[in-house]
CSV table of C-alpha atoms in Angstrom, one decimal:
chain,number,residue,atom,x,y,z
M,1,UNK,CA,-17.3,7.5,15.2
M,2,UNK,CA,-15.3,7.4,18.1
M,3,UNK,CA,-12.7,8.0,15.6
M,4,UNK,CA,-13.1,11.2,14.6
M,5,UNK,CA,-13.4,12.8,17.6
M,6,UNK,CA,-10.0,12.5,19.9
M,7,UNK,CA,-6.8,12.9,19.1
M,8,UNK,CA,-4.1,12.6,16.8
M,9,UNK,CA,-2.2,11.6,20.1
M,10,UNK,CA,-5.0,9.4,21.1
M,11,UNK,CA,-4.6,4.7,19.9
M,12,UNK,CA,-6.6,2.9,19.4
M,13,UNK,CA,-6.1,-0.5,19.6
M,14,UNK,CA,-6.8,-2.5,16.4
M,15,UNK,CA,-7.1,-6.5,17.6
M,16,UNK,CA,-6.0,-8.9,14.3
M,17,UNK,CA,-6.6,-12.3,15.9
M,18,UNK,CA,-5.1,-15.0,13.2
M,19,UNK,CA,-6.9,-18.4,12.6
M,20,UNK,CA,-4.9,-20.4,10.8
M,21,UNK,CA,-6.3,-24.3,9.4
M,22,UNK,CA,-5.0,-26.8,7.7
M,23,UNK,CA,-5.8,-27.2,3.8
M,24,UNK,CA,-3.0,-29.9,3.0
M,25,UNK,CA,0.1,-28.9,3.5
M,26,UNK,CA,1.0,-27.0,0.6
M,27,UNK,CA,-1.7,-23.9,2.2
M,28,UNK,CA,-3.2,-22.7,4.5
M,29,UNK,CA,-6.4,-20.6,5.0
M,30,UNK,CA,-6.5,-16.9,6.7
M,31,UNK,CA,-8.8,-15.3,9.1
M,32,UNK,CA,-8.8,-12.2,11.2
M,33,UNK,CA,-10.7,-9.3,12.8
M,34,UNK,CA,-10.1,-6.1,12.5
M,35,UNK,CA,-11.9,-4.2,15.6
M,36,UNK,CA,-11.8,-1.0,18.0
M,37,UNK,CA,-11.3,-1.0,21.6
M,38,UNK,CA,-14.9,-0.8,21.9
M,39,UNK,CA,-14.9,-4.3,20.1
M,40,UNK,CA,-16.2,-2.4,16.5
M,41,UNK,CA,-16.1,-3.8,13.4
M,42,UNK,CA,-13.9,-1.5,11.2
M,43,UNK,CA,-15.1,-2.2,7.7
M,44,UNK,CA,-13.0,-1.7,4.6
M,45,UNK,CA,-9.5,-2.2,6.2
M,46,UNK,CA,-7.2,-2.6,3.6
M,47,UNK,CA,-5.3,-6.2,4.5
M,48,UNK,CA,-2.1,-7.6,3.0
M,49,UNK,CA,0.4,-10.5,3.1
M,50,UNK,CA,3.5,-9.4,1.5
M,51,UNK,CA,6.9,-12.0,0.4
M,52,UNK,CA,8.9,-11.7,-2.5
M,53,UNK,CA,7.0,-14.4,-4.1
M,54,UNK,CA,3.3,-13.1,-3.5
M,55,UNK,CA,1.4,-10.2,-2.7
M,56,UNK,CA,-2.2,-11.2,-1.5
M,57,UNK,CA,-4.1,-7.9,-0.6
M,58,UNK,CA,-8.5,-8.7,0.7
M,59,UNK,CA,-10.6,-6.2,2.4
M,60,UNK,CA,-12.5,-6.1,6.0
M,61,UNK,CA,-16.4,-6.4,5.5
M,62,UNK,CA,-19.3,-4.8,8.0
M,63,UNK,CA,-18.2,-6.8,10.1
M,64,UNK,CA,-14.7,-6.3,10.3
M,65,UNK,CA,-14.0,-9.1,9.4
M,66,UNK,CA,-11.0,-10.7,6.2
M,67,UNK,CA,-10.0,-13.8,4.8
M,68,UNK,CA,-7.4,-14.9,2.7
M,69,UNK,CA,-7.9,-18.3,1.0
M,70,UNK,CA,-5.1,-21.0,0.7
M,71,UNK,CA,-2.4,-19.4,1.7
M,72,UNK,CA,1.2,-20.6,0.4
M,73,UNK,CA,3.1,-21.7,3.6
M,74,UNK,CA,6.0,-19.3,4.4
M,75,UNK,CA,7.3,-15.7,5.4
M,76,UNK,CA,5.2,-12.6,5.8
M,77,UNK,CA,5.2,-9.3,5.9
M,78,UNK,CA,1.5,-8.0,7.4
M,79,UNK,CA,0.5,-4.7,6.6
M,80,UNK,CA,-3.5,-3.2,7.3
M,81,UNK,CA,-4.3,0.7,6.5
M,82,UNK,CA,-8.3,1.9,7.4
M,83,UNK,CA,-8.9,5.6,7.2
M,84,UNK,CA,-8.1,7.0,9.8
M,85,UNK,CA,-5.0,5.7,11.1
M,86,UNK,CA,-1.9,5.7,10.1
M,87,UNK,CA,-0.1,2.3,8.0
M,88,UNK,CA,0.9,-0.4,10.8
M,89,UNK,CA,3.1,-3.2,9.0
M,90,UNK,CA,4.4,-6.1,10.6
M,91,UNK,CA,7.2,-8.0,9.4
M,92,UNK,CA,8.1,-11.4,9.9
M,93,UNK,CA,4.6,-12.9,10.2
M,94,UNK,CA,4.9,-16.8,9.0
M,95,UNK,CA,2.6,-18.4,8.2
M,96,UNK,CA,2.7,-22.0,8.4
M,97,UNK,CA,1.1,-25.9,8.5
M,98,UNK,CA,-0.3,-25.6,11.7
M,99,UNK,CA,0.7,-29.7,12.6
M,100,UNK,CA,4.9,-28.6,11.5
M,101,UNK,CA,4.9,-25.0,12.4
M,102,UNK,CA,8.7,-23.1,12.0
M,103,UNK,CA,9.0,-21.4,15.4
M,104,UNK,CA,7.5,-23.4,18.0
M,105,UNK,CA,4.5,-22.6,20.4
M,106,UNK,CA,4.3,-19.9,18.1
M,107,UNK,CA,1.0,-17.9,19.2
M,108,UNK,CA,-1.7,-17.4,16.3
M,109,UNK,CA,-2.9,-14.2,18.0
M,110,UNK,CA,-1.7,-10.6,16.4
M,111,UNK,CA,-2.3,-7.6,18.6
M,112,UNK,CA,-1.7,-4.6,16.7
M,113,UNK,CA,-1.4,-1.2,17.6
M,114,UNK,CA,-2.4,1.5,15.4
M,115,UNK,CA,-2.2,6.0,15.1
M,116,UNK,CA,-4.9,8.3,15.3
M,117,UNK,CA,-4.2,9.4,11.3
M,118,UNK,CA,-4.0,13.5,10.6
M,119,UNK,CA,-7.5,14.2,8.5
M,120,UNK,CA,-5.9,16.0,5.4
M,121,UNK,CA,-2.3,16.8,3.9
M,122,UNK,CA,-0.3,20.0,5.2
M,123,UNK,CA,-0.9,23.1,2.5
M,124,UNK,CA,1.1,23.5,0.4
M,125,UNK,CA,2.0,27.3,-0.5
M,126,UNK,CA,2.9,28.8,-3.7
M,127,UNK,CA,3.9,31.8,-4.6
M,128,UNK,CA,1.1,33.9,-7.7
M,129,UNK,CA,-0.8,29.9,-6.2
M,130,UNK,CA,-4.2,29.2,-8.3
M,131,UNK,CA,-6.1,26.7,-6.2
M,132,UNK,CA,-6.6,23.7,-7.7
M,133,UNK,CA,-9.6,22.6,-5.7
M,134,UNK,CA,-10.6,21.6,-2.5
M,135,UNK,CA,-11.1,18.3,-1.3
M,136,UNK,CA,-10.1,15.1,0.1
M,137,UNK,CA,-6.3,14.9,0.5
M,138,UNK,CA,-5.9,11.6,0.5
M,139,UNK,CA,-2.6,9.8,-0.4
M,140,UNK,CA,-2.3,11.2,-4.2
M,141,UNK,CA,-0.8,7.4,-5.8
M,142,UNK,CA,-2.2,3.9,-5.1
M,143,UNK,CA,-0.7,0.6,-5.8
M,144,UNK,CA,-1.9,-2.2,-7.2
M,145,UNK,CA,-0.9,-6.3,-6.9
M,146,UNK,CA,-2.2,-8.2,-9.7
M,147,UNK,CA,-0.9,-11.8,-11.2
M,148,UNK,CA,1.1,-12.1,-13.6
M,149,UNK,CA,-0.3,-13.6,-16.7
M,150,UNK,CA,2.5,-15.3,-18.1
M,151,UNK,CA,7.0,-14.9,-16.5
M,152,UNK,CA,8.0,-12.3,-19.3
M,153,UNK,CA,5.8,-9.9,-18.5
M,154,UNK,CA,6.4,-6.3,-17.4
M,155,UNK,CA,6.5,-6.7,-13.0
M,156,UNK,CA,6.3,-3.3,-12.6
M,157,UNK,CA,4.0,-0.9,-14.9
M,158,UNK,CA,2.4,2.1,-14.1
M,159,UNK,CA,1.1,5.9,-15.1
M,160,UNK,CA,1.0,9.8,-13.5
M,161,UNK,CA,-1.4,11.3,-14.6
M,162,UNK,CA,-2.3,14.9,-13.5
M,163,UNK,CA,-4.8,15.6,-10.4
M,164,UNK,CA,-6.0,19.1,-11.8
M,165,UNK,CA,-6.8,18.5,-14.8
M,166,UNK,CA,-7.4,14.6,-14.9
M,167,UNK,CA,-4.6,14.8,-18.0
M,168,UNK,CA,-1.7,12.1,-18.7
M,169,UNK,CA,1.7,13.7,-18.4
M,170,UNK,CA,4.2,12.8,-20.7
M,171,UNK,CA,7.7,13.0,-20.5
M,172,UNK,CA,7.5,13.1,-17.2
M,173,UNK,CA,11.9,11.8,-15.4
M,174,UNK,CA,10.9,8.1,-12.7
M,175,UNK,CA,14.0,7.6,-10.8
M,176,UNK,CA,13.6,3.6,-9.6
M,177,UNK,CA,15.1,3.1,-5.6
M,178,UNK,CA,15.3,-0.2,-3.8
M,179,UNK,CA,15.6,-0.5,-0.2
M,180,UNK,CA,18.7,0.0,1.1
M,181,UNK,CA,18.2,3.6,-1.8
M,182,UNK,CA,20.5,2.5,-4.4
M,183,UNK,CA,19.3,4.0,-8.1
M,184,UNK,CA,18.3,0.3,-10.4
M,185,UNK,CA,16.9,2.0,-13.1
M,186,UNK,CA,15.0,5.3,-14.7
M,187,UNK,CA,12.5,5.7,-17.5
M,188,UNK,CA,10.8,8.2,-19.5
M,189,UNK,CA,6.1,8.6,-19.5
M,190,UNK,CA,5.5,8.0,-22.9
M,191,UNK,CA,2.6,10.5,-24.1
M,192,UNK,CA,-0.3,8.3,-22.0
M,193,UNK,CA,1.2,8.7,-19.7
M,194,UNK,CA,2.5,5.3,-19.2
M,195,UNK,CA,5.5,3.6,-18.5
M,196,UNK,CA,7.6,0.7,-18.0
M,197,UNK,CA,10.9,-1.3,-16.1
M,198,UNK,CA,11.9,-4.2,-17.5
M,199,UNK,CA,13.6,-7.2,-15.5
M,200,UNK,CA,13.0,-5.4,-12.1
M,201,UNK,CA,13.9,-8.3,-9.7
M,202,UNK,CA,11.3,-8.5,-6.5
M,203,UNK,CA,12.4,-6.8,-3.3
M,204,UNK,CA,11.1,-3.0,-2.3
M,205,UNK,CA,11.5,0.4,-4.4
M,206,UNK,CA,10.5,3.8,-4.1
M,207,UNK,CA,10.8,6.1,-7.0
M,208,UNK,CA,11.3,9.6,-7.8
M,209,UNK,CA,9.3,11.2,-10.0
M,210,UNK,CA,10.4,15.1,-12.0
M,211,UNK,CA,8.7,17.3,-14.9
M,212,UNK,CA,9.3,20.9,-15.3
M,213,UNK,CA,6.3,21.0,-15.8
M,214,UNK,CA,5.3,19.8,-11.6
M,215,UNK,CA,6.6,19.6,-8.2
M,216,UNK,CA,8.7,16.9,-8.3
M,217,UNK,CA,7.4,13.7,-6.5
M,218,UNK,CA,8.8,10.6,-4.4
M,219,UNK,CA,6.4,7.7,-4.4
M,220,UNK,CA,6.0,6.0,-1.1
M,221,UNK,CA,7.9,1.6,-0.6
M,222,UNK,CA,5.8,-0.9,-2.2
M,223,UNK,CA,6.6,-4.2,-3.7
M,224,UNK,CA,7.4,-6.8,-6.0
M,225,UNK,CA,7.1,-10.2,-6.4
M,226,UNK,CA,7.3,-12.9,-8.5
M,227,UNK,CA,4.0,-13.7,-9.4
M,228,UNK,CA,2.2,-10.5,-9.1
M,229,UNK,CA,2.2,-7.2,-11.4
M,230,UNK,CA,2.8,-3.7,-9.6
M,231,UNK,CA,0.9,-0.8,-10.7
M,232,UNK,CA,1.0,2.2,-10.4
M,233,UNK,CA,-1.2,4.7,-10.5
M,234,UNK,CA,1.2,8.2,-9.9
M,235,UNK,CA,-1.3,11.6,-9.3
M,236,UNK,CA,0.7,14.3,-10.2
M,237,UNK,CA,0.7,19.0,-9.4
M,238,UNK,CA,1.3,21.3,-11.7
M,239,UNK,CA,3.2,24.4,-10.6
M,240,UNK,CA,1.9,26.9,-9.1
M,241,UNK,CA,-0.9,25.4,-8.2
M,242,UNK,CA,-2.3,24.9,-4.7
M,243,UNK,CA,-5.4,21.6,-3.3
M,244,UNK,CA,-6.4,22.9,0.7
M,245,UNK,CA,-7.7,20.0,2.6
M,246,UNK,CA,-11.3,19.6,3.2
């Protein structure tokens, strides 16, 4: 594909055309497409709408198209993640009833400029290191946003797993920080490597991971919303080991 032969200083334009069609006054269908400058579709891009009330996710199909059904009106942060590209985000995207726009004459087409991302993470140099693996060096963590089953369900939970070998990491310390950098709470993983933060208010957060047998890690920014349960999978790398990226 084109992006494999370009340098990290060359940018591709991700054209996101968002068209909103009214389905009553409470929600709107949001559709769009993801393509490169040559109009070639980009499949499997993850598209997310974030708000304090809810988090909606979908992926572009083989033709680069994506669709959100029945999006409640309101203000969202718009994010796109695509393999080979740096993360793109656009705050203050208003999903509105086109018959009653929040911002008059606001266009419905969005254009996002995506920068080529690194093909692999740098090697981590550790003294007296053992080679843990050779493989893909994508992000060592993941986050999913499922529906919250009950109002009292934990808003934020997750698991810590060793990268090589794959095994639960008990006794790890996880510190939860808000967007301003204030420490909100601290938890430890149980014998199955699981953790929970109870009564977490909606907002943006990040987590610091510490364990005497593993490298310290910082989990990238994520959201907690009123209607979702945020579930984090953090993969930790043991001390004395390195991962060589392909």
